[in-house]
Amino acid sequence: MSVQTPVYFDYAATCPVDQRVVDKMLPFFTKAFGNSASRTHAFGWEAEEAVENAREEIAKTIGGDPKEVTWTSGATESNNLAIKGVAEYLAEKGNHIITVNTEHKAVLDTCKFLERRGVDVTYLEVDKGGLITPQQVADAITDKTVLVSVMHGNNETGVVMPLAEIGKVCREHKVLFHTDATQTFGKIPIDVEAMNIDLMSISAHKIYGPKGVGALYVRRRKPRVRLAAQIHGGGHERGNRSGTLAVQNIAGFGEAARIAREDMAEDMKRIGELRDYMKSELTGSIEHVILNGHPEHMLPGHLNLSFAYIEGESLLMALKDVALSSGSACTSASLEPSYVLRAMGLNDELAHSSLRMTIGRMTTKDEIDFVVGLLRTHVARLREMSPLWEMVQEGIDLDSIQWAHH
Amino acid sequence: MAYSEKVIEHYDNPRNVGSLNKGDDDVGTGIVGAPACGDVMKLQIKVEDGVIKDAKFKTYGCGSAIASSSLVTEWVKGMSIEEAGSIKNSQIAEELALPPVKIHCSVLAEDAIKAAIKDYQEKNGQADGQAQ
């Protein structure tokens, strides 16, 4: 087995850029360096052509029109623009937004910001599998609701929401529907028509494109969605988002989307099989492993597991040749364990014990075998060192103990 | 997060992992922390004529928590109960070069040794002989 370390198991965080994408980008740094807004010369026209070709690739991948694609700096900006832009534009019509408690911070913190400015926000609660139901959305809609924002695939767990059903509810109630599709765009099929999506945030670097570029899909017809711009200036992007376009990044994003679209079926199958193999290897050989996610509605590349009675960061330390992340408090500045896992009803202890492993296009079976081997060894070693494991072996119910919280 | 070399060394080669018989009169057991907080330390001492002859630990927690408890078991062996009871978390933090967010791990280790001493003293009818 030949494995080059460190091994990368954090594809949900970011990806290496595909060489074909790099090749597409390079001319725009030096030769074709024009400003796509320059209408008076060939340098500008060439840049504009690249930008428009990329726009078409994005549109094709989601079943939308190129005119419905607004370039941004990334999905965080797209989320901010969608939510703040709608809230501001429709402020006269209503001041209520519905979202979910497992959303990315780019959505949750934007909603918190709006709450301080008088907007009412309903945070729907997910079930144990990380899902909300369309009925929950329907029940939360009032005559003041202007926007529903539900992420497509969860970044921590890979749970995929029933977008089409939620979109249908929103359309029936004539409420705009935004989705943060950062984790799913280019990985699983998305159709803005079939799913009744009005706004959608996407990013390049999760699909082997460059960091620093993303897009917001903004529906133009039935209904026409209008936004209040959040960045003002030269009126680029139909006034939705001013600022000189990052032409080389956009060209790369378009190429990454093209490749993702063409390889999607094959990638989904291969990556999904590898993930399933990893899951069965781990859960089959290590006891007290809990799957944090949904048994069916999952992205192909995500595997989030809690190894009970071991703290996640200590496990990460043992896996120093593997790049992955943990829901443990100790890996974040906040000292709180993952709010996503807690929202799914996981107790703090198991949230502290979680590892997120995300694989992608370059992952090999050898790499999986390598990580599985390390986990088997170190989970056993750390459990030998764990007082909780010892108590459980002695038949003590950990919940019966009066712990001294500090 | 970057760990100090000493933390990594203790994590890779923890000293005195294991358990002593908590039913024995000459063994004091301290369990501190909580699973929900992400760290639980069990520290045990075996005492003979007021001197700690052996020490064992088990820790559920991050690398710094494991290193703090490993270090403390190493230190207390051969110490009198009074000496062991006067170990300060700042000494542990300094020895392991713990960053500010990990200071609580050293606090927990100090609490664990104090709890083990208290347990030993209570078992041996020295309930009011306080640990320093």
Short mmCIF file of C-alpha atoms in Angstrom, two decimals, chain A residues 308-320 329-331 333 335 337 348-350 352-353 378 381-388 390-391 394 396 398 403-406, chain B residues 1 3-4 7-14 17-19 22 31-42 44 57-64 66 101-102 104 108 111:
data_model
loop_
_atom_site.label_atom_id
_atom_site.label_comp_id
_atom_site.label_asym_id
_atom_site.label_seq_id
_atom_site.Cartn_x
_atom_site.Cartn_y
_atom_site.Cartn_z
CA ALA A 308 -17.69 7.39 21.99
CA TYR A 309 -15.54 7.84 25.10
CA ILE A 310 -12.72 9.53 23.18
CA GLU A 311 -12.34 13.27 22.85
CA GLY A 312 -12.10 14.34 19.20
CA GLU A 313 -9.06 16.53 19.43
CA SER A 314 -6.97 13.81 21.06
CA LEU A 315 -7.92 11.57 18.16
CA LEU A 316 -6.97 14.26 15.66
CA MET A 317 -3.59 14.46 17.35
CA ALA A 318 -3.08 10.75 16.74
CA LEU A 319 -4.05 11.27 13.11
CA LYS A 320 -1.41 13.88 12.52
CA ALA A 329 -14.91 22.23 21.25
CA CYS A 330 -11.17 22.16 21.49
CA THR A 331 -10.69 22.74 17.79
CA ALA A 333 -12.09 29.25 19.42
CA LEU A 335 -14.87 26.12 23.28
CA PRO A 337 -18.84 21.65 20.60
CA ASP A 348 -22.13 17.31 24.22
CA GLU A 349 -19.97 14.32 24.96
CA LEU A 350 -20.60 12.67 21.60
CA HIS A 352 -16.82 16.32 21.43
CA SER A 353 -16.01 12.84 20.11
CA HIS A 378 -5.64 4.87 18.05
CA ARG A 381 -5.19 3.13 22.48
CA LEU A 382 -7.14 6.21 23.57
CA ARG A 383 -9.97 4.12 24.98
CA GLU A 384 -7.44 2.27 27.11
CA MET A 385 -6.54 5.70 28.40
CA SER A 386 -10.14 6.86 28.87
CA PRO A 387 -11.74 6.79 32.34
CA LEU A 388 -15.15 6.85 30.67
CA GLU A 390 -13.26 2.05 31.91
CA MET A 391 -16.47 2.98 33.68
CA GLU A 394 -17.40 -1.82 34.59
CA ILE A 396 -21.40 2.11 35.21
CA LEU A 398 -22.25 7.58 32.83
CA TRP A 403 -20.24 15.35 37.17
CA ALA A 404 -18.58 18.47 38.47
CA HIS A 405 -18.96 20.92 35.59
CA HIS A 406 -16.29 23.51 35.40
CA MET B 1 -3.46 24.05 16.76
CA TYR B 3 1.28 21.69 20.31
CA SER B 4 4.50 22.13 22.26
CA VAL B 7 2.76 17.96 25.06
CA ILE B 8 3.36 15.79 22.01
CA GLU B 9 5.97 13.77 23.86
CA HIS B 10 3.60 13.03 26.77
CA TYR B 11 0.75 12.32 24.37
CA ASP B 12 2.82 9.84 22.34
CA ASN B 13 4.38 8.24 25.44
CA PRO B 14 2.04 8.86 28.33
CA VAL B 17 -1.56 5.11 32.33
CA GLY B 18 -3.72 2.67 34.22
CA SER B 19 -5.67 2.08 37.39
CA LYS B 22 -9.81 2.06 44.25
CA ILE B 31 -12.12 12.09 39.29
CA VAL B 32 -12.63 15.61 37.99
CA GLY B 33 -14.19 17.24 34.94
CA ALA B 34 -17.26 16.21 32.96
CA PRO B 35 -17.81 14.42 29.66
CA ALA B 36 -19.98 17.29 28.43
CA CYS B 37 -17.07 19.69 28.89
CA GLY B 38 -14.78 17.47 26.85
CA ASP B 39 -12.45 16.41 29.63
CA VAL B 40 -12.51 13.95 32.53
CA MET B 41 -9.41 13.04 34.51
CA LYS B 42 -9.05 10.12 36.88
CA GLN B 44 -4.97 7.78 41.61
CA PHE B 57 -4.14 8.18 35.49
CA LYS B 58 -6.75 7.83 32.82
CA THR B 59 -7.91 10.88 30.89
CA TYR B 60 -10.67 11.60 28.42
CA GLY B 61 -9.72 14.88 26.84
CA CYS B 62 -7.54 16.71 24.37
CA GLY B 63 -3.81 16.18 24.01
CA SER B 64 -3.06 18.91 26.54
CA ILE B 66 -3.61 13.92 28.60
CA VAL B 101 -6.97 28.25 25.75
CA LYS B 102 -5.46 25.12 27.30
CA HIS B 104 -8.00 24.78 32.00
CA LEU B 108 -8.02 20.14 35.98
CA ASP B 111 -7.84 19.59 40.91
#
